[in-house]
Coordinates of C-alpha atoms in Angstrom, one line a residue:
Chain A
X1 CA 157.4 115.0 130.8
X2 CA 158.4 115.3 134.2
X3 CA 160.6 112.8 136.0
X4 CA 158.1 111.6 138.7
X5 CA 155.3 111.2 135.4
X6 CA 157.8 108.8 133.6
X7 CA 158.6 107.0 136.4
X8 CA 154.7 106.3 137.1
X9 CA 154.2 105.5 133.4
X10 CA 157.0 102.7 133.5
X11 CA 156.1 99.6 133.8
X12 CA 158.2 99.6 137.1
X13 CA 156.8 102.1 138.0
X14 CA 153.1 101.1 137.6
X15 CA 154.3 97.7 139.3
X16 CA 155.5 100.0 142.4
X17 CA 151.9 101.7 142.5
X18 CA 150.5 98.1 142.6
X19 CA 152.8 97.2 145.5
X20 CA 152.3 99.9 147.5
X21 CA 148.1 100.2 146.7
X22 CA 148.4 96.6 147.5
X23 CA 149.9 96.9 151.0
X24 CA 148.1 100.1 151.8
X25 CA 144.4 97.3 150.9
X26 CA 146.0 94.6 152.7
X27 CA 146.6 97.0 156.1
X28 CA 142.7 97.3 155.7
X29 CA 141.8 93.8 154.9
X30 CA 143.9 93.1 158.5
X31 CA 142.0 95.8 160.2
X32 CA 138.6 95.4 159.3
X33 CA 139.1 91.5 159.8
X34 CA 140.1 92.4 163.6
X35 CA 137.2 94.8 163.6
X36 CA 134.5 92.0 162.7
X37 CA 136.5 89.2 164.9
X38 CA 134.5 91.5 168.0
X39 CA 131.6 89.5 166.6
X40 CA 133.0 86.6 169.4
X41 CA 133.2 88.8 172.0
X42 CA 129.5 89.8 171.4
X43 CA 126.9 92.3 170.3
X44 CA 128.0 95.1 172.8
X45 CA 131.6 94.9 171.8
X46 CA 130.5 94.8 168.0
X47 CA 128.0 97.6 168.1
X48 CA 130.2 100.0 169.9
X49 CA 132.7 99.2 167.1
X50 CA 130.2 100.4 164.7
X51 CA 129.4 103.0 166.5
X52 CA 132.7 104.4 167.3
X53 CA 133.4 104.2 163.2
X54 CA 130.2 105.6 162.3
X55 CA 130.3 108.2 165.0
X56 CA 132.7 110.1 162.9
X57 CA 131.3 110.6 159.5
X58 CA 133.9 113.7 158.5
X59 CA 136.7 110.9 159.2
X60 CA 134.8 108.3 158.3
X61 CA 134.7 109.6 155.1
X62 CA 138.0 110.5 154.5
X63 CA 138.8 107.1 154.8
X64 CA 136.3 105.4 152.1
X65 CA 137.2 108.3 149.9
X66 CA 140.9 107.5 150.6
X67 CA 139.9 103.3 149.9
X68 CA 138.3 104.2 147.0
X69 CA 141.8 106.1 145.6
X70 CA 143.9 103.4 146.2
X71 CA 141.2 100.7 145.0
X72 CA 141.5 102.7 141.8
X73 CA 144.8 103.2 141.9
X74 CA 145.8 99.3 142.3
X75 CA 143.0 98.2 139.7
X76 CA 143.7 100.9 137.4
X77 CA 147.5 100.1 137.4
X78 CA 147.1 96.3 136.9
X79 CA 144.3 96.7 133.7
X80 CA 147.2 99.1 132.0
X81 CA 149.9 96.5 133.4
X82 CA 147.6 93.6 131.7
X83 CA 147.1 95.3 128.6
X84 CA 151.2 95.5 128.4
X85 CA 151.7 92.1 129.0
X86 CA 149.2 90.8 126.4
X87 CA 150.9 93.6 124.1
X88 CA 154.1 91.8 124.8
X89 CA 153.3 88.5 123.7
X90 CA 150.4 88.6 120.9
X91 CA 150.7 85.4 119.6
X92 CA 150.8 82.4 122.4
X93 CA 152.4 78.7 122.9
X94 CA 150.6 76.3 121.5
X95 CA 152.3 74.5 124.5
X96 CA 153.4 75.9 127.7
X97 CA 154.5 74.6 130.9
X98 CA 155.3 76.5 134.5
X99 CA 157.8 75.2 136.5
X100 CA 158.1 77.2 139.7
X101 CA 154.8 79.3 139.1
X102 CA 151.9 78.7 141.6
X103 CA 148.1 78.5 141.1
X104 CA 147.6 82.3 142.7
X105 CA 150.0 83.7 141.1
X106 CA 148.8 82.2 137.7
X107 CA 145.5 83.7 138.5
X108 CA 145.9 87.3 140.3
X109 CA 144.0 87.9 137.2
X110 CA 141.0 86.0 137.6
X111 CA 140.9 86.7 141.5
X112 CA 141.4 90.1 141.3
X113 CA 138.0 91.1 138.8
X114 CA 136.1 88.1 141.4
X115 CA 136.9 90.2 144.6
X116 CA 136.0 93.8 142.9
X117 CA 132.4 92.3 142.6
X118 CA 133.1 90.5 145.9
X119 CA 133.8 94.2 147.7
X120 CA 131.1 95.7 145.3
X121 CA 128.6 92.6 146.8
X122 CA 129.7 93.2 150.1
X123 CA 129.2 97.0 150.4
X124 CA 125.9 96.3 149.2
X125 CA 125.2 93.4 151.6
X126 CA 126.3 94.9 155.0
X127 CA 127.0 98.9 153.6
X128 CA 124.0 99.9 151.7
X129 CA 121.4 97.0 152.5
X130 CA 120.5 96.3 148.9
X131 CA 120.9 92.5 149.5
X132 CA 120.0 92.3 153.0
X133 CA 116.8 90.4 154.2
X134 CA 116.9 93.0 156.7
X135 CA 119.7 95.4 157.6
X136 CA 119.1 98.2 160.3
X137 CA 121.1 101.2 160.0
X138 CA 122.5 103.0 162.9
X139 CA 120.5 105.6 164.4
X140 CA 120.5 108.2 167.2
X141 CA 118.9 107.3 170.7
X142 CA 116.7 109.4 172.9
X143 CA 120.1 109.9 174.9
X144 CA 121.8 111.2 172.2
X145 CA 124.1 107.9 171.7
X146 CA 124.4 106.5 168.3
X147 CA 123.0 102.8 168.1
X148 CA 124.4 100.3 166.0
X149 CA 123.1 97.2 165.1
X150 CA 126.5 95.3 163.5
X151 CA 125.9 92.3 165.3
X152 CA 122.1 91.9 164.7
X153 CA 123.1 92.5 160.8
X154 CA 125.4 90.1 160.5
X155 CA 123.8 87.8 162.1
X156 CA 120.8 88.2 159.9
X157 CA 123.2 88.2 156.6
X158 CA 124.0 84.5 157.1
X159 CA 121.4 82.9 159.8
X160 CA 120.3 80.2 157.5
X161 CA 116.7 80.6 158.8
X162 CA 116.0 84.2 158.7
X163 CA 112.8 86.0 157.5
X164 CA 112.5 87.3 154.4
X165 CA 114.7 85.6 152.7
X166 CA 115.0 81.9 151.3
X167 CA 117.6 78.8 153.1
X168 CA 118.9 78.4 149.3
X169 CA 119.5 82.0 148.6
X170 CA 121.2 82.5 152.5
X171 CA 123.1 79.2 151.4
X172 CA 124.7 81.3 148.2
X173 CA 125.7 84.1 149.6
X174 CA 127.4 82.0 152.7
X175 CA 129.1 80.3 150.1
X176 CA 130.3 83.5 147.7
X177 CA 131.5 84.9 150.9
X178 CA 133.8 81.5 151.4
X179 CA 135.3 81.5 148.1
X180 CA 135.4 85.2 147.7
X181 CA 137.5 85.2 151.0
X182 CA 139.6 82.2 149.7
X183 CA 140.7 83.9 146.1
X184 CA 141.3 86.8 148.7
X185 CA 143.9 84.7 150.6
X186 CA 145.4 83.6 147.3
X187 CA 145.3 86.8 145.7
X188 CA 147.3 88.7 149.2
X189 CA 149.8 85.5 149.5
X190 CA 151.1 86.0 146.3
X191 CA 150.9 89.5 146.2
X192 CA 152.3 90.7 149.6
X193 CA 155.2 88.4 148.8
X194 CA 155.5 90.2 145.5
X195 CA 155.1 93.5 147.2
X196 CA 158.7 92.8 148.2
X197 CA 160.8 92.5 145.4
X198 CA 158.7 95.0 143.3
X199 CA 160.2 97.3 146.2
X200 CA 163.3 95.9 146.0
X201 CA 162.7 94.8 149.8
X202 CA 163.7 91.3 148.9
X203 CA 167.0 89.3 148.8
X204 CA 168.3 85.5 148.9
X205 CA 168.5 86.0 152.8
X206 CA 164.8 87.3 153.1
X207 CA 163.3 85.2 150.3
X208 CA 162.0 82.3 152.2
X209 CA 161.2 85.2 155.7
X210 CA 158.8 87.0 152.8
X211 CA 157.3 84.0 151.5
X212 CA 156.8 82.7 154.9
X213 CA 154.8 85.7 156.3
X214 CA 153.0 86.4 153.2
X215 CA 151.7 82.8 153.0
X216 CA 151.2 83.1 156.9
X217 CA 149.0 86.0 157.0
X218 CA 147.0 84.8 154.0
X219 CA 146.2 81.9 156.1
X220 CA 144.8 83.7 158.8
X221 CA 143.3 86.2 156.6
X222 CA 140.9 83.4 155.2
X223 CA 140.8 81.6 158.6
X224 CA 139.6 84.5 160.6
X225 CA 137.3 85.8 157.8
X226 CA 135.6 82.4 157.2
X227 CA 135.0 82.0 160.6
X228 CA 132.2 84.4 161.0
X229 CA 129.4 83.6 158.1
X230 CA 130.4 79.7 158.9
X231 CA 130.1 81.1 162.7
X232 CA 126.1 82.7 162.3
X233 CA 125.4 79.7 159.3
X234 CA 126.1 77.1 161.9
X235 CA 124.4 78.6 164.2
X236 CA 127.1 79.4 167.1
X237 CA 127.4 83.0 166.8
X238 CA 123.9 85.2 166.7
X239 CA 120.7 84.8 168.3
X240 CA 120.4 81.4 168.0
X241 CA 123.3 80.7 169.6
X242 CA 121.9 82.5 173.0
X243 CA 123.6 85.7 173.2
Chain B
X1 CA 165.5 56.0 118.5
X2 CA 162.3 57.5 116.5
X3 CA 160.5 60.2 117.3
X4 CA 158.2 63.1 115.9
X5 CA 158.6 66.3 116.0
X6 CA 155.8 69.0 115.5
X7 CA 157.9 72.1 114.3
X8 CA 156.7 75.5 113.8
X9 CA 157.6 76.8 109.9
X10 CA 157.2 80.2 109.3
X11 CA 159.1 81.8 106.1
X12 CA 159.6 85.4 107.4
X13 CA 158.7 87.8 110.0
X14 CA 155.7 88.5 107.9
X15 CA 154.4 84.7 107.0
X16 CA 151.9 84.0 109.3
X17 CA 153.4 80.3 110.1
X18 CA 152.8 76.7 111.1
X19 CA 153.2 73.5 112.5
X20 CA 154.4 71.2 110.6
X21 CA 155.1 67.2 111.5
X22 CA 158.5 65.2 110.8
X23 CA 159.6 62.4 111.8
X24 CA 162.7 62.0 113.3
X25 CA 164.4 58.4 113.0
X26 CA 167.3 56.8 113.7
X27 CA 168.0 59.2 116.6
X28 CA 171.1 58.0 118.8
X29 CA 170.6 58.8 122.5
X30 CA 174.2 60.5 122.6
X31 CA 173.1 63.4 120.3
X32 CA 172.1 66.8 121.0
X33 CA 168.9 67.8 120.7
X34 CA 170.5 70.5 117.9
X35 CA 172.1 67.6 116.2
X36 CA 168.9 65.8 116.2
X37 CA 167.6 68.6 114.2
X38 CA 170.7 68.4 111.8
X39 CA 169.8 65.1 111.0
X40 CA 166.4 65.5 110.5
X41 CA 167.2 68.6 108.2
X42 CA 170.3 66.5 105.9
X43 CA 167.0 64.6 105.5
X44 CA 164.7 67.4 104.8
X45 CA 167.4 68.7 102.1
X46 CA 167.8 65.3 100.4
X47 CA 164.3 65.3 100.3
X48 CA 164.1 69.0 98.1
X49 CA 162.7 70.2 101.6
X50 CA 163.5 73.5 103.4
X51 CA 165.0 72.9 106.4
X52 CA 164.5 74.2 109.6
X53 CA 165.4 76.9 110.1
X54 CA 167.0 77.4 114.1
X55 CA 170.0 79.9 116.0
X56 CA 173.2 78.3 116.8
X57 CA 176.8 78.5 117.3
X58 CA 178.9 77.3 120.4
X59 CA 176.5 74.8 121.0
X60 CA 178.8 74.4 124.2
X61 CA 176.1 76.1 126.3
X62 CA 178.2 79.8 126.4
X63 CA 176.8 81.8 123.3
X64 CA 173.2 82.2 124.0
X65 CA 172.4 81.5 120.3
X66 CA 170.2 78.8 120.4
X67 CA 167.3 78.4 122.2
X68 CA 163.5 77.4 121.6
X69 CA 160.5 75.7 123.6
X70 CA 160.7 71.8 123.3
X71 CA 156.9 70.7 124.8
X72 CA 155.9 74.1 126.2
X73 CA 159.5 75.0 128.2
X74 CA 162.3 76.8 127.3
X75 CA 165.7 74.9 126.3
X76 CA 163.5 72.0 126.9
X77 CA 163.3 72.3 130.3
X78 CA 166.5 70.6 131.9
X79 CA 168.4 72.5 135.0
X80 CA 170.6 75.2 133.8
X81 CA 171.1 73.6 130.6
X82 CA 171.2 75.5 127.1
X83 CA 169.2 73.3 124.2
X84 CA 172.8 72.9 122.5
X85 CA 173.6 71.1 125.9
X86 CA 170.6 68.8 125.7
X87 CA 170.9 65.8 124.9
X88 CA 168.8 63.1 123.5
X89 CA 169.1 60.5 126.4
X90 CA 166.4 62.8 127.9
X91 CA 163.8 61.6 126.0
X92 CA 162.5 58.2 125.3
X93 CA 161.6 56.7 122.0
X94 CA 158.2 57.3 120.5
X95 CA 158.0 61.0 122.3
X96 CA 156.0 63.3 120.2
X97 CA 157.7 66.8 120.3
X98 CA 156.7 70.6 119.8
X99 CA 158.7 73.0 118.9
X100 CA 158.2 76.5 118.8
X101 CA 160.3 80.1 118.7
X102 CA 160.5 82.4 121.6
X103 CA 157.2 84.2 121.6
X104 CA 157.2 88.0 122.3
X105 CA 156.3 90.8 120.2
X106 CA 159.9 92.3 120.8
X107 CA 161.0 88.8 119.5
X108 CA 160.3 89.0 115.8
X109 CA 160.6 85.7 114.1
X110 CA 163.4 85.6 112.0
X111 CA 162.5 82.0 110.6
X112 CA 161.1 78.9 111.6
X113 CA 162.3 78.5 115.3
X114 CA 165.0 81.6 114.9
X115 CA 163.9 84.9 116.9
X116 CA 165.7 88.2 116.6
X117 CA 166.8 89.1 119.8
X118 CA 168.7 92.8 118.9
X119 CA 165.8 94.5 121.8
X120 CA 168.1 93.1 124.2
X121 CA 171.1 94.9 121.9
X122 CA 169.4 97.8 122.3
X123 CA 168.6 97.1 125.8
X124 CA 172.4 97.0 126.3
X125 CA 173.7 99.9 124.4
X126 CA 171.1 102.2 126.3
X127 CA 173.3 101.7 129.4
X128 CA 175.2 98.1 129.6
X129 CA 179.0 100.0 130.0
X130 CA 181.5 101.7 132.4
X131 CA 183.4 104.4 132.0
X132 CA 187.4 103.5 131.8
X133 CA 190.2 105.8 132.1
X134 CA 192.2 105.4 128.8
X135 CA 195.9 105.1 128.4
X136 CA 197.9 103.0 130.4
X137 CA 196.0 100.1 132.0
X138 CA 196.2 100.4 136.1
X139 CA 196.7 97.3 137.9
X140 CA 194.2 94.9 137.9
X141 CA 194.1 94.6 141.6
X142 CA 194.3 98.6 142.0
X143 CA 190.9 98.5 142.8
X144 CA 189.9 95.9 145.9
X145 CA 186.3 94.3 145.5
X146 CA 185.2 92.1 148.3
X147 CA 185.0 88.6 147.5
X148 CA 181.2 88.6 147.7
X149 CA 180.4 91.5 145.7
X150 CA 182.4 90.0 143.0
X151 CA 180.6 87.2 143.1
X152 CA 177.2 88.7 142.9
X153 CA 178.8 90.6 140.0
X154 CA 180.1 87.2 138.4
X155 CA 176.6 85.5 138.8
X156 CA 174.6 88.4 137.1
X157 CA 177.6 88.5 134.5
X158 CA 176.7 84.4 133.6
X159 CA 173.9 85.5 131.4
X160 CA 174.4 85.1 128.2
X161 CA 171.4 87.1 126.6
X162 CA 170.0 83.8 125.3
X163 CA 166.0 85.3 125.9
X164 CA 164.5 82.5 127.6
X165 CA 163.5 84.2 130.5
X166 CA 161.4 86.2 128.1
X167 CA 159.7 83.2 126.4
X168 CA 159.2 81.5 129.3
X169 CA 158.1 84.8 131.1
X170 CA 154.1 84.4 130.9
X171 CA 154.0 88.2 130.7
X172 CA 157.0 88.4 128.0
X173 CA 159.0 90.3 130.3
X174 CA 162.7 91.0 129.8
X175 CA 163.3 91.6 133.7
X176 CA 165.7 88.8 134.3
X177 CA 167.8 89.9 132.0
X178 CA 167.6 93.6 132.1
X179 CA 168.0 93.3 135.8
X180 CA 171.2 91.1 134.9
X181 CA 172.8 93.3 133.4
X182 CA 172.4 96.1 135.8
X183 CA 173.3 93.9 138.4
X184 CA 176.1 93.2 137.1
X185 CA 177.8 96.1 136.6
X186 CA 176.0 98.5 139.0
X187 CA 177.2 96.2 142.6
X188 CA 181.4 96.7 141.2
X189 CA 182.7 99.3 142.1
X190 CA 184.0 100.2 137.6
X191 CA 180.0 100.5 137.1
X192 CA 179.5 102.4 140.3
X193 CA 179.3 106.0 138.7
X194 CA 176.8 104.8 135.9
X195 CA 174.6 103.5 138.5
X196 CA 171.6 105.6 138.2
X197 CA 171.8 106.5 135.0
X198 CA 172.3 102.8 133.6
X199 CA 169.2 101.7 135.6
X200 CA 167.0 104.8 133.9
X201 CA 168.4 104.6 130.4
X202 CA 168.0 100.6 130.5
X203 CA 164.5 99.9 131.7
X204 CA 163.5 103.0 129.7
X205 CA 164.6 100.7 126.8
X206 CA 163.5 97.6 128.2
X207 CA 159.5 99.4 128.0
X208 CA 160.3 100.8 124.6
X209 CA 160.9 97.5 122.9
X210 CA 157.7 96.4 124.1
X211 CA 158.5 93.7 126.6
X212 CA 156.2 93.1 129.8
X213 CA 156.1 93.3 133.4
X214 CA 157.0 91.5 136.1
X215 CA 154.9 89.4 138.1
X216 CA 156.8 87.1 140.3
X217 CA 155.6 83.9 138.8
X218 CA 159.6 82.9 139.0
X219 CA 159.7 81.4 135.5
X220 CA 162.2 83.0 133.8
X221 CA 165.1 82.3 136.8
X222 CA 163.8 78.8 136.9
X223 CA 164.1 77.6 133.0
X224 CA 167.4 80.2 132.8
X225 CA 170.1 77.9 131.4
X226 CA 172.7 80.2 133.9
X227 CA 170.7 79.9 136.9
X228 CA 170.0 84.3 137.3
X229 CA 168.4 84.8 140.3
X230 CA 165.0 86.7 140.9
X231 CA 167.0 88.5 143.1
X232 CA 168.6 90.9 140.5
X233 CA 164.7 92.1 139.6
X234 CA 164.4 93.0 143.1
X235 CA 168.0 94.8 142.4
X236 CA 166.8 97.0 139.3
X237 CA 163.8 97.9 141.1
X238 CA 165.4 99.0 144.3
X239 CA 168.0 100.8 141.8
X240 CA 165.5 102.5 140.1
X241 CA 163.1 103.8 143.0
X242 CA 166.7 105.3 144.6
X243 CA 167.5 106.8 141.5
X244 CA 164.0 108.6 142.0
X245 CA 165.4 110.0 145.5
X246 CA 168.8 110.7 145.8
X247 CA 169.6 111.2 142.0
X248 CA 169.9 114.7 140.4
X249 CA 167.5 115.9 137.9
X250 CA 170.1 115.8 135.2
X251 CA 170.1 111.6 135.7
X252 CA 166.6 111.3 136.4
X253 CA 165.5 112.8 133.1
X254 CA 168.4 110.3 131.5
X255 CA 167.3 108.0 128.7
X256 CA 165.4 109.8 126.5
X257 CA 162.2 111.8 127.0

């Protein structure tokens, strides 16, 4: 066995491939959250956003492909990781009690499997269309210019009052996409401050700096992200707000 | 003071076990927790009973002998404090108690509330020593070591291998300690040329016995009865990516294949 495949087969090792998957994931969560905050600006800004991402499909491409890896890799890693730790201890306390432990990190288990079918959801929602009363795809104008209709589907995807679909079932997805995004802040607070001691990035001096900016971008992970369905439900972003 | 005590009883590493109740009475408030047991077990013999069965020896908090959950938390919970060093003021009259061994499959149940802890043994012969020159000793203060690192060193060298970072550890991980040990002796400058090859050989060992993974719940630093930090984790793992880069193959490929 060669150095670097017993390294990746230690536990350390697999805990390293979770850190660095993780941060690689939660550089895309903070882009694509500043890409759909355009929404405020307003459907030109939106659309051309789309447009600019879609106008590339070799790139494009490269990138989901490249998502997908490191999806795989940091849910891969954590079932083998999981599998260890209930390995480790077969037979549990009939009593236990946590100290120091918090809720998220007591349940990076259970947030983890909710926001695969979360993404899984969403690519079907605003990607594919599956779930979409009505989602229009890009296409290419007369002129030659691809059009994109980002804003238009998102507004669609939570207007409570939109056709083809039903208040209660636009109500239910509104509200999967609140929690979803809620685990979601859990799930990166605990595990961007994590990410730093399974690095070995962390020490005394940094311990409460790591915390601090983990907990802190969390935060305005779930407060930008919630913004925008409770933005279109309420009715302040999208058509019935007047743009 | 009375109180009753739900005790796990298991005959071997092989008996499946089980709780069992006793009462504890006439408890005085000034005993340790261990010399509440050894009450209720002159009891239990007088009786024709078995009794139960649990790890000491100091019981002055330095060994890392005893140890077991009390209610769910390791050493019973209190602030840097061994179970030997708990005492029964702590608890108030009429408290119903469970008591259970270290659980962790690298932790095989000797008896009753007794676990044996030789992984961490093993742990430490894999890499837990320096080389020394032999023959004449050189002077102690030959070698100068900066007031700090020495006492990172000392603090990392407080653990006394008692496992309850393991049991307390939701994953069963033996991190803490592991990363303990190579704190200790990789930051002085006597455990310096080991470095690499003591943070390979060790947490090669540490995943051979079986133990888990980290997490960062923070468990195991907070019931520790020596107050380890997490910090040491984040040690072992920095240790153990740098021996991946700037190491030779020869250490790299140390600790068996």
């Amino acid at each position: 066995m060669s150095w670097f495949m017993r390294f990746a087969r230690s536990t350390i090792g697999m805990k390293v491939a979770m850190a660095i998957s993780g941060l690689l994931l939660f550089g895309f969560v903070i882009g694509h959250m500043l890409g759909n905050l355009q929404v405020y600006i307003g459907p030109s800004a939106l659309n051309h956003y789309g447009a600019a991402l879609q106008g590339n499909q070799g790139l494009l491409w490269v990138v989901r492909l490249g998502l997908l890896a490191i999806l795989f890799t940091h849910v891969g890693s954590s079932v083998a990781l999981v599998l260890r730790a209930k390995a480790a201890r077969p037979q549990g306390y009939r009593k236990w009690q946590g100290k120091v432990s918090t809720y998220a990190s007591r349940t990076m288990r259970v947030s983890g499997p909710i926001l695969l079918l979360f993404i899984i959801f969403h690519l079907l929602h605003l990607t594919v269309g599956t779930v979409h009363p009505d989602l229009q795809h890009c296409a290419t104008q007369a002129t030659g210019d691809l059009q994109c209709f980002v804003y238009q589907n998102v507004d669609a995807a939570f207007s409570l009052d939109t056709a083809g679909t039903t208040m209660a079932v636009q109500l239910g997805i509104v509200a999967f996409y609140l929690v979803a995004m809620l685990l979601l802040g859990m799930h990166l607070g605990h595990g961007a401050y994590s990410m730093f001691r399974t690095l070995g990035l962390n020490s005394p001096r940094y311990d409460k700096v790591a915390r601090a900016f983990a907990t802190a971008v969390a935060v305005l992970i779930v407060v930008g992200n919630c913004s925008i369905p409770l933005a279109v439900a309420t009715g302040l972003v999208g058509a019935a707000g007047g743009h | 003071m009375n109180l009753t005590l739900h005790v796990w009883r298991q005959k071997g590493p092989n008996d499946p076990g089980r709780f069992e109740t006793y009462p504890a009475t006439g408890i005085s408030e000034h005993m340790s927790f261990l010399e509440m047991l050894d009450t209720v077990n002159e009891k239990l013999e007088a009786e024709g009973k078995e009794p139960i069965v649990f790890e000491h020896d100091c019981r002055e908090g330095i060994c890392g002998c005893c140890g077991f959950m009390i209610d769910g938390k390791a050493h019973g919970g209190q602030h840097k404090t061994t179970v030997c060093q708990l005492h029964m003021r702590s608890f108030k009259d009429g408290d119903e108690l469970t008591l259970e061994p270290w659980r962790a499959q690298a932790f095989p149940v000797i008896k009753d509330l007794m676990v044996d802890r030789s992984a961490f043994d093993r742990i430490i012969q894999s890499g837990g020593y320096v080389s020394v020159r032999s023959g004449s000793p050189q002077d102690a203060n030959a070698i100068l070591i900066g007031k700090e690192v020495a006492d990172r060193a000392f603090d990392a060298a407080a653990c006394i291998g008692c496992g309850a970072c393991v049991a307390s550890c939701p994953n069963a991980a033996a991190m803490l300690f592991t990363g303990a040990k190579i704190t200790h002796l990789g930051v002085l400058p006597q455990g310096a040329p080991e470095r690499f090859r003591r943070v390979q050989a060790m947490t090669t060992q540490m995943d051979m016995e079986g133990f888990g993974y980290c997490t960062n719940h923070g468990e195991c630093s907070a019931y520790c009865p020596k107050g380890i930090s997490l910090d040491v984790i984040a040690r072992m793992n920095q240790d153990l990516l740098l021996a991946q880069v700037v190491t030779r193959d020869e250490v790299r490929r140390e600790g068996g294949e």
